[in-house]
Amino acid sequence: MLTLRKAHERGHANYGWLNTNYTFSFANYYDPQHMGFRALRVINEDYVAPGQGFGTHGHRDMEIITYVLEGALAHKDSLGNGAQIVPGEVQRMTAGTGIQHSEFNASDSEQVHLLQIWLLPETQNLPPSYEQKAFSLVETPSDLKLVASRDGRDGSVTVHQSVDLYAAVLEPASEVVHVLQPGRHAWVQVARGQVTVNGQPMEAGDGAAISQEEKVAIATGPDHSAEFLLFDLA
């Protein structure tokens, strides 16, 4: 069973410095029919204006993943970490017992386009921690790349939840197939381009919840490339 969440159906807010779309309920957008999917609680597609960003603020008991599509996002936190996140990198922050951080567009001329993802941790009150790694998606097109997992295997960042997160850049006329083990579920989030997911057409901003299926087949047509995230969830 595949349930589609179209881009235009998402919540939306424009604060001038931030133009954002909410796949699930967040901030002032509340929809009881879209509170998350399994352990996946937030997918916000953010566009941050040059020189702007999120001032210092706190989080608790959440696994936060940042995936930058365009531009560079400057991060600072109360653990002493400071870094820029650019396309091809994945940042994981475990909020745990509490962490303060800020995120700013590092450019004075270009916007930042990113996906911010929150996962519910399987254990509360974890020690706060931070991790950031680069992945060569462009160098391995049409291949599912594991970028986050509970055991940190294959060089992925470690999340405290039974989730495998894959990212991929598909060239035109390509297909990848991910097998779902019994009792597992999937969420596909299209970041760019157009694909079909188990035969269902999807485009940038669309998401899909997949349950009671043996596999997830994602394909591009002859005239379209695409970039997407695939969550394999308990």
XYZ file of C-alpha atoms in Angstrom, residues 9-183:
175
model
C -0.833 19.526 0.175
C 1.892 20.255 2.718
C 1.712 22.984 5.303
C 3.431 26.221 4.301
C 4.804 29.328 5.987
C 6.767 32.285 4.657
C 8.495 34.485 7.231
C 10.455 36.497 4.665
C 13.836 35.147 5.756
C 12.451 31.579 5.758
C 10.141 29.980 3.210
C 9.215 26.510 4.399
C 6.992 23.527 3.632
C 5.897 21.068 6.314
C 5.251 17.439 5.339
C 3.991 16.789 8.878
C 2.480 19.005 11.577
C 5.023 21.540 12.830
C 5.042 24.975 14.489
C 1.777 26.749 13.606
C 0.780 24.086 11.077
C -1.359 21.379 12.671
C -3.070 18.551 10.840
C -4.082 15.533 12.952
C -4.001 13.388 9.809
C -0.310 14.176 9.278
C 1.551 13.909 12.571
C 4.391 11.782 11.224
C 4.957 8.272 9.929
C 6.319 5.585 12.244
C 9.414 7.108 13.938
C 9.613 9.848 11.300
C 8.194 12.979 12.895
C 9.348 15.962 10.773
C 10.369 16.654 7.181
C 10.626 20.393 6.605
C 11.787 21.715 3.258
C 13.407 25.051 4.096
C 14.637 27.913 1.931
C 16.727 30.300 4.048
C 17.486 33.788 2.701
C 21.116 35.013 2.414
C 22.628 36.031 5.731
C 19.604 34.785 7.686
C 18.900 31.772 9.849
C 17.680 30.190 13.048
C 19.031 31.866 16.180
C 20.144 29.868 19.190
C 17.339 27.607 20.361
C 16.961 24.326 22.212
C 15.835 20.761 21.513
C 15.285 17.652 23.628
C 14.776 13.948 22.926
C 14.932 14.082 19.141
C 17.257 12.788 16.434
C 17.750 15.695 14.000
C 19.162 15.142 10.511
C 20.053 18.009 8.191
C 20.358 17.371 4.439
C 21.455 20.387 2.370
C 20.452 20.547 -1.297
C 21.862 23.966 -2.243
C 24.106 26.469 -0.504
C 25.906 26.165 2.831
C 24.406 26.091 6.317
C 26.568 27.222 9.246
C 25.986 25.269 12.470
C 27.014 26.053 16.056
C 25.931 24.240 19.207
C 26.366 24.119 22.968
C 28.691 21.109 22.664
C 31.252 23.378 20.998
C 30.709 22.141 17.463
C 30.939 24.594 14.588
C 30.747 23.569 10.949
C 29.290 24.295 7.549
C 26.978 21.740 5.966
C 27.037 21.635 2.166
C 25.403 19.388 -0.461
C 26.662 15.831 -0.225
C 26.969 15.990 3.570
C 24.636 14.705 6.277
C 24.538 16.069 9.816
C 23.075 14.171 12.757
C 22.398 15.803 16.097
C 21.074 13.846 19.076
C 19.254 16.363 21.266
C 18.846 13.917 24.165
C 18.781 15.622 27.566
C 19.045 19.015 25.870
C 21.130 20.912 23.349
C 21.258 24.515 22.122
C 22.197 25.298 18.530
C 21.934 27.855 15.756
C 21.814 27.499 11.974
C 22.566 30.316 9.527
C 22.923 30.769 5.812
C 26.657 31.213 5.377
C 26.255 33.223 2.142
C 25.365 36.888 1.732
C 24.074 36.326 -1.800
C 22.719 32.764 -2.227
C 19.822 31.072 -0.446
C 20.152 27.732 1.333
C 17.784 24.923 0.375
C 17.643 22.056 2.841
C 15.587 19.250 4.316
C 15.413 19.134 8.103
C 14.357 15.748 9.429
C 13.382 14.735 12.948
C 13.216 11.134 14.152
C 11.767 10.049 17.475
C 14.558 8.275 19.403
C 13.943 4.809 20.811
C 15.421 5.983 24.156
C 14.901 9.303 25.917
C 17.430 11.274 27.972
C 20.392 10.292 25.811
C 23.632 12.278 26.078
C 23.586 15.027 23.413
C 25.937 14.355 20.499
C 26.801 15.508 16.984
C 28.069 13.881 13.803
C 28.647 15.059 10.235
C 29.860 13.052 7.235
C 30.268 13.503 3.486
C 28.797 11.076 0.963
C 29.721 10.851 -2.713
C 26.220 10.638 -4.167
C 27.153 12.359 -7.403
C 30.123 10.010 -7.856
C 27.876 6.954 -7.433
C 24.752 7.855 -9.424
C 21.793 5.487 -9.544
C 22.929 3.769 -6.349
C 21.247 3.780 -2.934
C 23.717 5.170 -0.401
C 23.162 4.434 3.276
C 23.645 7.774 5.054
C 22.122 7.064 8.508
C 21.493 3.902 10.501
C 21.214 2.678 14.069
C 24.525 0.799 13.897
C 26.439 3.355 11.801
C 27.375 0.685 9.275
C 28.946 1.380 5.879
C 30.166 4.762 7.069
C 26.691 6.152 7.813
C 25.927 8.514 10.675
C 24.437 6.843 13.741
C 20.836 7.442 14.831
C 19.218 6.128 17.982
C 16.272 4.488 16.258
C 15.608 1.462 14.053
C 15.851 3.468 10.838
C 17.966 3.058 7.724
C 18.090 6.260 5.690
C 19.267 6.060 2.092
C 19.946 8.890 -0.364
C 20.329 8.598 -4.109
C 20.833 10.627 -7.246
C 19.248 8.851 -10.211
C 20.300 9.511 -13.757
C 17.671 9.426 -16.529
C 16.278 5.985 -17.376
C 17.526 4.441 -14.116
C 15.949 2.315 -11.407
C 16.835 1.226 -7.886
C 14.976 -1.401 -5.899
C 14.981 -1.651 -2.097
C 13.653 -4.822 -0.475
C 11.550 -4.349 2.653
C 11.864 -7.034 5.297
C 8.595 -8.333 6.855
C 7.091 -5.769 9.211
